[in-house]
Amino acid sequence: MSPGDGAGPDGWQRLDKRAVLVTALVMAGLAAGVCAPVLLGLGGGALFGDGPRRGGVLPLLAAAVVPVLGGAAVEYVRWSRTRYRIGPERAELHSGLLLVKRRSLARSRIRSVDLTAHPLLRVLGLVKVRIGTGEHTGGDSTLELHPVSRAEGERLRRELLARPAAPAGDGHRNGLLAALDPRWIRYAPLSFVAPLLGGAAAGGVMQVGEWFGAQDEVITWVGDRFRDTSVGWVVLALGTAALLAGVVGALGLWVEMWWNHRLEREPGGTLRVRRGLLTTRSISVEERRLRGVEVVEPLGARLAGAARVDAVATGIAEPGDDRHADHKTLLPPVPRHLAHEVAARVLREAVAPTGTPLTAHPRAARARRLRWGAGAALLPLLVLAVLGVVLTGEPAEAVSVVAVGCALVLPPLAVLAALDAYRGLGHGISGAYLVTRSGTVLRATVALHRGGVIGWTIGQSYFQRRAGLVTLTATTAAGAGAYHVHDADRSEGLAFARAAVPGLLEPFLEPAPKPDPEPDPDPDPDREPKPDPGPGPGRAVDDGGPAHPRG
Amino acid sequence: MRLRPPAGMLDERAIGWWRARWLLLTGAPVLASAVLGALIGPARWWLWPAAGILAAAGLGCAAFFPRWWFRFHRWEVTDDAVYVRTGAFRQEWRIAPMSRIQTVDTVRGPLEQVFRLATVTVTTASAKGAIRIRGLDHELAAELAGRLTRITGATPGDAT
């Protein structure tokens, strides 16, 4: 048994002893949260008043104390059975009482060390550490140390991510890449979070009402407020109230998520995001893992001229693992030009690849989108028309009102969305990066390092064949795993794919039977036969650059 | 410019395998509704026609699709890459460079064993980049998997 928190004789260390205290406090909070409503219900204000009621209070107190002590005891056992060691070769963690788990990660494979601390941990000066290898092998690729002292967490982060310092001669600075500007909060209410939170707030009011058996009273009270107003106004007023609540919630969430945000590059070649008001998070992305960046413009933010920046890196979010979906975001929505600028800084490029002019897609792509839009707009109208024919009397009238409204609103919206979707399409090559853009509700411009492309998938549906279009998909180990170029011209798209990853596609291409109207199928005059192997992220030796060894 | 078809065809037995799959897929509900129709008199008027339509559709699909698929499905393994063409309505060409291949598996389902066929699955580090070659002769598949494993084993790097 090693004494206290210090390292044992063979380097084994324990978690911080205050883990027990944290669990006890959390359990106490839970117990208080559960018991308080019961106490209120029992006592109705005078808690320890009359004799007959006291009989109900004492068991309740016992019921509150037992889980606190039990939780603390379990946590003590967990603490005493958990130890970790950072050796020269491997990071190891032993835990568990009956089922002893021994997990060991090769240090050369460790790609991320993330620190998070919720308010309670922060008060006690503790952090939770997640050490990840970035492999897609489920939960076995991370070590979680919960909790250790803040200094120990920092030490682990520095030690595990220490690499030989990156060559400093490329003129790209280490240090601060972006820091929070409080004015960016103006983009917070535009996110999809606001209406969601508004709905949640309305639902929450009803839920609390139900706890106290007062749901009907809430409805009657609201009904009383609107005794003399028409249904339309009631809906409008309630909707506005919910939306306002949602906006306030979105602002609060933004502050909690992004307060003190700093994006830094550390000398060892690590990007680090630090943020959070109550729960602080420190997320480190090794530049070796970085395969590009994504500039994402959700519809609301895009209309306001804002965009956020996500990292495209291997092993941040495992597929289907939503818990870490926000770990890839390097920068909250900011003015678009700044987003591109930060993207360039992150990639150590002079000009942002995400900001380069892109090749537009053929008109057939626009026609396809207009057809989809027409279909999407006509389907509800068709349903309503059928309903109108089938129904009679008052429902039929209501249906016809809705149908007229839909007929007026949906088709223009669909056309706008289709044209916008077409305008958003584009692809190109910018230096060492392949760039593709698509989407209207969530427009994303991805700059993917050409060396990070580990395969191509070229798909053609029946309709695409008739229109001479293809969808090119670059598969990669990073980010979403695949990035698409939707509805590119067949010949031009294949030339683009060939140019983006030299040597991969050439053996499988042949000239089309009919001579192309365009003698040079390559639309991009800037294309280099081989990208210059300049310094940059994702360019470590094992990458080998975009060229393939046997190409 | 266009993609040339990969050199290798699938095994002829793949047609039979696909046909068997169609027939099994449609055969089970056809049989079920036919038996139910025989047992439940009042529902017979719609159960038997439904079974008939389904059986006709299954037979039609079994006659038509496997030939079409067989003509379109191709594969090729060069020293540098694995190249596969699949699909019918939505056609797909998949290319994975040899240097990025992580695992090579062969799988033989029960029906594939009957037809002495096997599926070779080649995965890369991408969650979405797996390549499947279905309907290969099982000996050829084993030999191919061995060859791919040898080539990729000789390639350094972690293939990301």
GROMACS .gro file of C-alpha atoms in nm, chain A residues 128-463:
model
  336
  128LYS     CA    1  -1.113   1.444  -1.416
  129VAL     CA    2  -0.858   1.321  -1.668
  130ARG     CA    3  -0.938   1.124  -1.983
  131ILE     CA    4  -0.644   0.972  -2.165
  132GLY     CA    5  -0.733   0.852  -2.514
  133THR     CA    6  -0.554   0.676  -2.796
  134GLY     CA    7  -0.792   0.783  -3.067
  135GLU     CA    8  -0.855   0.431  -3.188
  136HIS     CA    9  -1.194   0.313  -3.300
  137THR     CA   10  -1.203   0.019  -3.066
  138GLY     CA   11  -1.490   0.113  -2.840
  139GLY     CA   12  -1.441   0.198  -2.475
  140ASP     CA   13  -1.115   0.013  -2.431
  141SER     CA   14  -0.904   0.290  -2.571
  142THR     CA   15  -0.942   0.542  -2.290
  143LEU     CA   16  -0.821   0.566  -1.933
  144GLU     CA   17  -1.026   0.777  -1.698
  145LEU     CA   18  -0.872   0.909  -1.379
  146HIS     CA   19  -1.149   1.052  -1.165
  147PRO     CA   20  -1.038   1.257  -0.982
  148VAL     CA   21  -0.681   1.373  -0.942
  149SER     CA   22  -0.553   1.708  -0.819
  150ARG     CA   23  -0.538   1.987  -1.071
  151ALA     CA   24  -0.157   2.002  -1.058
  152GLU     CA   25  -0.135   1.628  -1.117
  153GLY     CA   26  -0.376   1.657  -1.409
  154GLU     CA   27  -0.164   1.928  -1.567
  155ARG     CA   28   0.148   1.722  -1.508
  156LEU     CA   29  -0.009   1.418  -1.676
  157ARG     CA   30  -0.123   1.625  -1.970
  158ARG     CA   31   0.218   1.780  -2.022
  159GLU     CA   32   0.407   1.457  -1.971
  160LEU     CA   33   0.187   1.237  -2.187
  161LEU     CA   34   0.162   1.479  -2.476
  162ALA     CA   35   0.525   1.590  -2.463
  163ARG     CA   36   0.675   1.552  -2.806
  164PRO     CA   37   0.994   1.681  -2.955
  165ALA     CA   38   0.922   2.048  -3.021
  166ALA     CA   39   0.787   2.114  -3.368
  167PRO     CA   40   1.019   2.289  -3.612
  168ALA     CA   41   0.976   2.655  -3.529
  169GLY     CA   42   1.110   2.796  -3.854
  170ASP     CA   43   0.782   2.795  -4.044
  171GLY     CA   44   0.680   3.136  -3.921
  172HIS     CA   45   0.370   3.003  -3.751
  173ARG     CA   46   0.359   3.097  -3.394
  174ASN     CA   47   0.290   2.890  -3.096
  175GLY     CA   48   0.077   3.038  -2.827
  176LEU     CA   49  -0.263   3.196  -2.854
  177LEU     CA   50  -0.456   3.132  -3.178
  178ALA     CA   51  -0.792   3.269  -3.068
  179ALA     CA   52  -0.947   3.395  -2.748
  180LEU     CA   53  -1.306   3.465  -2.665
  181ASP     CA   54  -1.456   3.795  -2.766
  182PRO     CA   55  -1.768   3.849  -2.550
  183ARG     CA   56  -1.941   4.010  -2.847
  184TRP     CA   57  -1.967   3.667  -3.010
  185ILE     CA   58  -2.251   3.596  -2.773
  186ARG     CA   59  -2.480   3.769  -3.022
  187TYR     CA   60  -2.472   3.451  -3.232
  188ALA     CA   61  -2.584   3.231  -2.942
  189PRO     CA   62  -2.961   3.290  -2.973
  190LEU     CA   63  -2.945   3.206  -3.345
  191SER     CA   64  -2.851   2.847  -3.284
  192PHE     CA   65  -3.096   2.560  -3.298
  193VAL     CA   66  -3.060   2.537  -2.923
  194ALA     CA   67  -3.292   2.832  -2.858
  195PRO     CA   68  -3.622   2.684  -2.982
  196LEU     CA   69  -3.530   2.348  -2.829
  197LEU     CA   70  -3.467   2.505  -2.492
  198GLY     CA   71  -3.790   2.703  -2.525
  199GLY     CA   72  -3.985   2.381  -2.575
  200ALA     CA   73  -3.797   2.222  -2.288
  201ALA     CA   74  -3.883   2.517  -2.063
  202ALA     CA   75  -4.254   2.483  -2.140
  203GLY     CA   76  -4.231   2.110  -2.079
  204GLY     CA   77  -4.037   2.171  -1.760
  205VAL     CA   78  -4.307   2.399  -1.618
  206MET     CA   79  -4.566   2.129  -1.678
  207GLN     CA   80  -4.342   1.862  -1.526
  208VAL     CA   81  -4.281   2.059  -1.206
  209GLY     CA   82  -4.652   2.129  -1.196
  210GLU     CA   83  -4.718   1.758  -1.212
  211TRP     CA   84  -4.476   1.686  -0.924
  212PHE     CA   85  -4.682   1.907  -0.703
  213GLY     CA   86  -5.005   1.780  -0.852
  214ALA     CA   87  -5.075   2.127  -0.981
  215GLN     CA   88  -5.067   2.064  -1.354
  216ASP     CA   89  -5.434   2.147  -1.394
  217GLU     CA   90  -5.391   2.465  -1.194
  218VAL     CA   91  -5.108   2.574  -1.425
  219ILE     CA   92  -5.329   2.520  -1.728
  220THR     CA   93  -5.624   2.699  -1.568
  221TRP     CA   94  -5.401   2.984  -1.457
  222VAL     CA   95  -5.267   3.026  -1.809
  223GLY     CA   96  -5.623   2.997  -1.942
  224ASP     CA   97  -5.737   3.270  -1.703
  225ARG     CA   98  -5.467   3.509  -1.826
  226PHE     CA   99  -5.605   3.473  -2.176
  227ARG     CA  100  -5.975   3.464  -2.098
  228ASP     CA  101  -6.063   3.741  -2.340
  229THR     CA  102  -5.819   3.675  -2.623
  230SER     CA  103  -5.854   3.464  -2.934
  231VAL     CA  104  -5.678   3.133  -2.986
  232GLY     CA  105  -5.435   3.279  -3.239
  233TRP     CA  106  -5.309   3.538  -2.992
  234VAL     CA  107  -5.276   3.282  -2.716
  235VAL     CA  108  -5.062   3.061  -2.936
  236LEU     CA  109  -4.856   3.359  -3.043
  237ALA     CA  110  -4.805   3.484  -2.688
  238LEU     CA  111  -4.715   3.142  -2.549
  239GLY     CA  112  -4.484   3.076  -2.843
  240THR     CA  113  -4.309   3.408  -2.789
  241ALA     CA  114  -4.274   3.339  -2.419
  242ALA     CA  115  -4.126   2.995  -2.486
  243LEU     CA  116  -3.891   3.140  -2.747
  244LEU     CA  117  -3.780   3.413  -2.507
  245ALA     CA  118  -3.709   3.152  -2.244
  246GLY     CA  119  -3.517   2.959  -2.508
  247VAL     CA  120  -3.310   3.263  -2.600
  248VAL     CA  121  -3.223   3.325  -2.236
  249GLY     CA  122  -3.136   2.958  -2.202
  250ALA     CA  123  -2.919   2.968  -2.514
  251LEU     CA  124  -2.734   3.271  -2.383
  252GLY     CA  125  -2.678   3.099  -2.049
  253LEU     CA  126  -2.563   2.781  -2.216
  254TRP     CA  127  -2.324   2.974  -2.437
  255VAL     CA  128  -2.173   3.148  -2.136
  256GLU     CA  129  -2.135   2.818  -1.951
  257MET     CA  130  -1.981   2.647  -2.254
  258TRP     CA  131  -1.755   2.912  -2.392
  259TRP     CA  132  -1.656   3.142  -2.108
  260ASN     CA  133  -1.278   3.192  -2.091
  261HIS     CA  134  -1.240   3.015  -2.423
  262ARG     CA  135  -0.883   3.007  -2.544
  263LEU     CA  136  -0.742   2.818  -2.841
  264GLU     CA  137  -0.369   2.774  -2.811
  265ARG     CA  138  -0.090   2.590  -2.980
  266GLU     CA  139   0.161   2.447  -2.740
  267PRO     CA  140   0.528   2.398  -2.824
  268GLY     CA  141   0.495   2.021  -2.843
  269GLY     CA  142   0.261   2.045  -3.142
  270THR     CA  143  -0.066   2.024  -2.952
  271LEU     CA  144  -0.376   2.233  -2.998
  272ARG     CA  145  -0.548   2.308  -2.674
  273VAL     CA  146  -0.898   2.441  -2.617
  274ARG     CA  147  -0.982   2.567  -2.271
  275ARG     CA  148  -1.330   2.684  -2.189
  276GLY     CA  149  -1.620   2.678  -1.948
  277LEU     CA  150  -1.767   2.895  -1.677
  278LEU     CA  151  -1.879   2.645  -1.415
  279THR     CA  152  -1.748   2.320  -1.559
  280THR     CA  153  -1.405   2.387  -1.700
  281ARG     CA  154  -1.283   2.178  -1.990
  282SER     CA  155  -0.940   2.143  -2.136
  283ILE     CA  156  -0.928   1.955  -2.464
  284SER     CA  157  -0.599   1.877  -2.630
  285VAL     CA  158  -0.573   1.773  -2.993
  286GLU     CA  159  -0.237   1.653  -3.107
  287GLU     CA  160  -0.152   1.817  -3.437
  288ARG     CA  161  -0.025   1.483  -3.562
  289ARG     CA  162  -0.386   1.366  -3.546
  290LEU     CA  163  -0.523   1.666  -3.727
  291ARG     CA  164  -0.632   1.591  -4.084
  292GLY     CA  165  -0.800   1.922  -4.154
  293VAL     CA  166  -1.064   2.162  -4.031
  294GLU     CA  167  -1.430   2.212  -4.096
  295VAL     CA  168  -1.594   2.554  -4.107
  296VAL     CA  169  -1.956   2.493  -4.014
  297GLU     CA  170  -2.236   2.742  -4.068
  298PRO     CA  171  -2.571   2.645  -3.916
  299LEU     CA  172  -2.855   2.827  -4.092
  300GLY     CA  173  -2.914   3.090  -3.822
  301ALA     CA  174  -2.548   3.170  -3.783
  302ARG     CA  175  -2.499   3.175  -4.160
  303LEU     CA  176  -2.773   3.434  -4.208
  304ALA     CA  177  -2.590   3.647  -3.952
  305GLY     CA  178  -2.257   3.591  -4.127
  306ALA     CA  179  -2.109   3.363  -3.864
  307ALA     CA  180  -1.938   3.025  -3.867
  308ARG     CA  181  -1.777   2.791  -3.620
  309VAL     CA  182  -1.459   2.589  -3.661
  310ASP     CA  183  -1.437   2.216  -3.592
  311ALA     CA  184  -1.126   2.005  -3.597
  312VAL     CA  185  -1.111   1.706  -3.829
  313ALA     CA  186  -0.888   1.478  -3.627
  314THR     CA  187  -0.861   1.108  -3.571
  315GLY     CA  188  -1.007   0.966  -3.256
  316ILE     CA  189  -1.190   1.260  -3.099
  317ALA     CA  190  -1.545   1.137  -3.125
  318GLU     CA  191  -1.587   0.770  -3.183
  319PRO     CA  192  -1.877   0.698  -3.417
  320GLY     CA  193  -2.203   0.696  -3.231
  321ASP     CA  194  -2.045   0.851  -2.926
  322ASP     CA  195  -2.240   1.171  -2.876
  323ARG     CA  196  -2.088   1.247  -2.540
  324HIS     CA  197  -1.783   1.395  -2.703
  325ALA     CA  198  -1.949   1.555  -3.000
  326ASP     CA  199  -1.856   1.901  -2.874
  327HIS     CA  200  -1.493   1.806  -2.823
  328LYS     CA  201  -1.413   1.873  -3.183
  329THR     CA  202  -1.528   2.233  -3.181
  330LEU     CA  203  -1.229   2.463  -3.173
  331LEU     CA  204  -1.414   2.791  -3.199
  332PRO     CA  205  -1.778   2.890  -3.129
  333PRO     CA  206  -1.968   3.079  -3.401
  334VAL     CA  207  -1.770   3.391  -3.485
  335PRO     CA  208  -1.775   3.630  -3.784
  336ARG     CA  209  -1.705   3.425  -4.094
  337HIS     CA  210  -1.380   3.592  -4.198
  338LEU     CA  211  -1.242   3.532  -3.851
  339ALA     CA  212  -1.343   3.167  -3.866
  340HIS     CA  213  -1.146   3.123  -4.187
  341GLU     CA  214  -0.854   3.311  -4.038
  342VAL     CA  215  -0.846   3.086  -3.732
  343ALA     CA  216  -0.879   2.782  -3.957
  344ALA     CA  217  -0.570   2.897  -4.144
  345ARG     CA  218  -0.380   2.949  -3.818
  346VAL     CA  219  -0.479   2.606  -3.694
  347LEU     CA  220  -0.353   2.447  -4.016
  348ARG     CA  221  -0.037   2.663  -4.022
  349GLU     CA  222  -0.135   2.797  -4.361
  350ALA     CA  223  -0.099   3.154  -4.480
  351VAL     CA  224  -0.440   3.151  -4.652
  352ALA     CA  225  -0.734   2.951  -4.526
  353PRO     CA  226  -0.801   2.653  -4.755
  354THR     CA  227  -1.164   2.674  -4.647
  355GLY     CA  228  -1.186   3.024  -4.792
  356THR     CA  229  -1.057   2.946  -5.141
  357PRO     CA  230  -1.287   2.989  -5.439
  358LEU     CA  231  -1.435   2.652  -5.529
  359THR     CA  232  -1.541   2.491  -5.855
  360ALA     CA  233  -1.917   2.518  -5.894
  361HIS     CA  234  -2.117   2.211  -5.982
  362PRO     CA  235  -2.304   2.158  -6.310
  363ARG     CA  236  -2.656   2.292  -6.360
  364ALA     CA  237  -2.791   1.941  -6.351
  365ALA     CA  238  -2.716   1.946  -5.977
  366ARG     CA  239  -2.941   2.249  -5.943
  367ALA     CA  240  -3.218   2.077  -6.136
  368ARG     CA  241  -3.192   1.777  -5.903
  369ARG     CA  242  -3.223   2.000  -5.598
  370LEU     CA  243  -3.519   2.185  -5.745
  371ARG     CA  244  -3.691   1.853  -5.811
  372TRP     CA  245  -3.626   1.739  -5.454
  373GLY     CA  246  -3.758   2.072  -5.327
  374ALA     CA  247  -4.071   2.040  -5.541
  375GLY     CA  248  -4.125   1.689  -5.411
  376ALA     CA  249  -4.078   1.795  -5.050
  377ALA     CA  250  -4.321   2.086  -5.093
  378LEU     CA  251  -4.586   1.894  -5.288
  379LEU     CA  252  -4.601   1.588  -5.064
  380PRO     CA  253  -4.769   1.766  -4.768
  381LEU     CA  254  -4.999   1.947  -5.011
  382LEU     CA  255  -5.098   1.615  -5.163
  383VAL     CA  256  -5.171   1.470  -4.820
  384LEU     CA  257  -5.379   1.775  -4.731
  385ALA     CA  258  -5.567   1.757  -5.060
  386VAL     CA  259  -5.655   1.393  -4.998
  387LEU     CA  260  -5.767   1.482  -4.646
  388GLY     CA  261  -5.977   1.768  -4.784
  389VAL     CA  262  -6.153   1.531  -5.023
  390VAL     CA  263  -6.211   1.263  -4.761
  391LEU     CA  264  -6.320   1.486  -4.474
  392THR     CA  265  -6.640   1.686  -4.461
  393GLY     CA  266  -6.777   1.967  -4.246
  394GLU     CA  267  -6.567   2.169  -4.006
  395PRO     CA  268  -6.244   1.962  -4.024
  396ALA     CA  269  -6.247   2.001  -4.402
  397GLU     CA  270  -6.255   2.378  -4.361
  398ALA     CA  271  -5.962   2.373  -4.122
  399VAL     CA  272  -5.773   2.147  -4.363
  400SER     CA  273  -5.837   2.381  -4.653
  401VAL     CA  274  -5.711   2.680  -4.451
  402VAL     CA  275  -5.392   2.490  -4.366
  403ALA     CA  276  -5.360   2.373  -4.726
  404VAL     CA  277  -5.385   2.727  -4.863
  405GLY     CA  278  -5.126   2.842  -4.609
  406CYS     CA  279  -4.892   2.558  -4.706
  407ALA     CA  280  -4.945   2.623  -5.076
  408LEU     CA  281  -4.847   2.986  -5.025
  409VAL     CA  282  -4.545   2.924  -4.802
  410LEU     CA  283  -4.393   2.586  -4.889
  411PRO     CA  284  -4.314   2.612  -5.264
  412PRO     CA  285  -4.121   2.943  -5.238
  413LEU     CA  286  -3.935   2.809  -4.936
  414ALA     CA  287  -3.851   2.489  -5.119
  415VAL     CA  288  -3.723   2.677  -5.423
  416LEU     CA  289  -3.515   2.906  -5.205
  417ALA     CA  290  -3.369   2.612  -5.016
  418ALA     CA  291  -3.293   2.429  -5.341
  419LEU     CA  292  -3.119   2.727  -5.497
  420ASP     CA  293  -2.928   2.788  -5.175
  421ALA     CA  294  -2.824   2.424  -5.159
  422TYR     CA  295  -2.697   2.444  -5.516
  423ARG     CA  296  -2.507   2.765  -5.448
  424GLY     CA  297  -2.342   2.599  -5.151
  425LEU     CA  298  -2.201   2.311  -5.355
  426GLY     CA  299  -1.837   2.334  -5.445
  427HIS     CA  300  -1.507   2.154  -5.440
  428GLY     CA  301  -1.146   2.233  -5.507
  429ILE     CA  302  -0.786   2.179  -5.414
  430SER     CA  303  -0.597   2.435  -5.212
  431GLY     CA  304  -0.233   2.348  -5.160
  432ALA     CA  305  -0.213   2.034  -4.953
  433TYR     CA  306  -0.587   2.035  -4.886
  434LEU     CA  307  -0.893   1.902  -5.059
  435VAL     CA  308  -1.188   2.133  -5.001
  436THR     CA  309  -1.555   2.048  -5.034
  437ARG     CA  310  -1.865   2.238  -4.933
  438SER     CA  311  -2.232   2.145  -4.914
  439GLY     CA  312  -2.546   2.183  -4.708
  440THR     CA  313  -2.808   2.447  -4.652
  441VAL     CA  314  -2.941   2.395  -4.299
  442LEU     CA  315  -2.593   2.306  -4.185
  443ARG     CA  316  -2.345   2.426  -4.441
  444ALA     CA  317  -2.003   2.279  -4.389
  445THR     CA  318  -1.682   2.359  -4.570
  446VAL     CA  319  -1.426   2.089  -4.507
  447ALA     CA  320  -1.057   2.124  -4.577
  448LEU     CA  321  -0.917   1.774  -4.561
  449HIS     CA  322  -0.546   1.710  -4.581
  450ARG     CA  323  -0.483   1.521  -4.902
  451GLY     CA  324  -0.249   1.285  -4.721
  452GLY     CA  325  -0.533   1.196  -4.487
  453VAL     CA  326  -0.751   1.055  -4.766
  454ILE     CA  327  -0.740   0.677  -4.734
  455GLY     CA  328  -0.971   0.583  -5.017
  456TRP     CA  329  -1.230   0.700  -5.265
  457THR     CA  330  -1.586   0.589  -5.314
  458ILE     CA  331  -1.755   0.705  -5.631
  459GLY     CA  332  -2.128   0.662  -5.636
  460GLN     CA  333  -2.381   0.714  -5.914
  461SER     CA  334  -2.751   0.664  -5.880
  462TYR     CA  335  -2.968   0.594  -6.182
  463PHE     CA  336  -3.070   0.960  -6.201
   0.00000   0.00000   0.00000
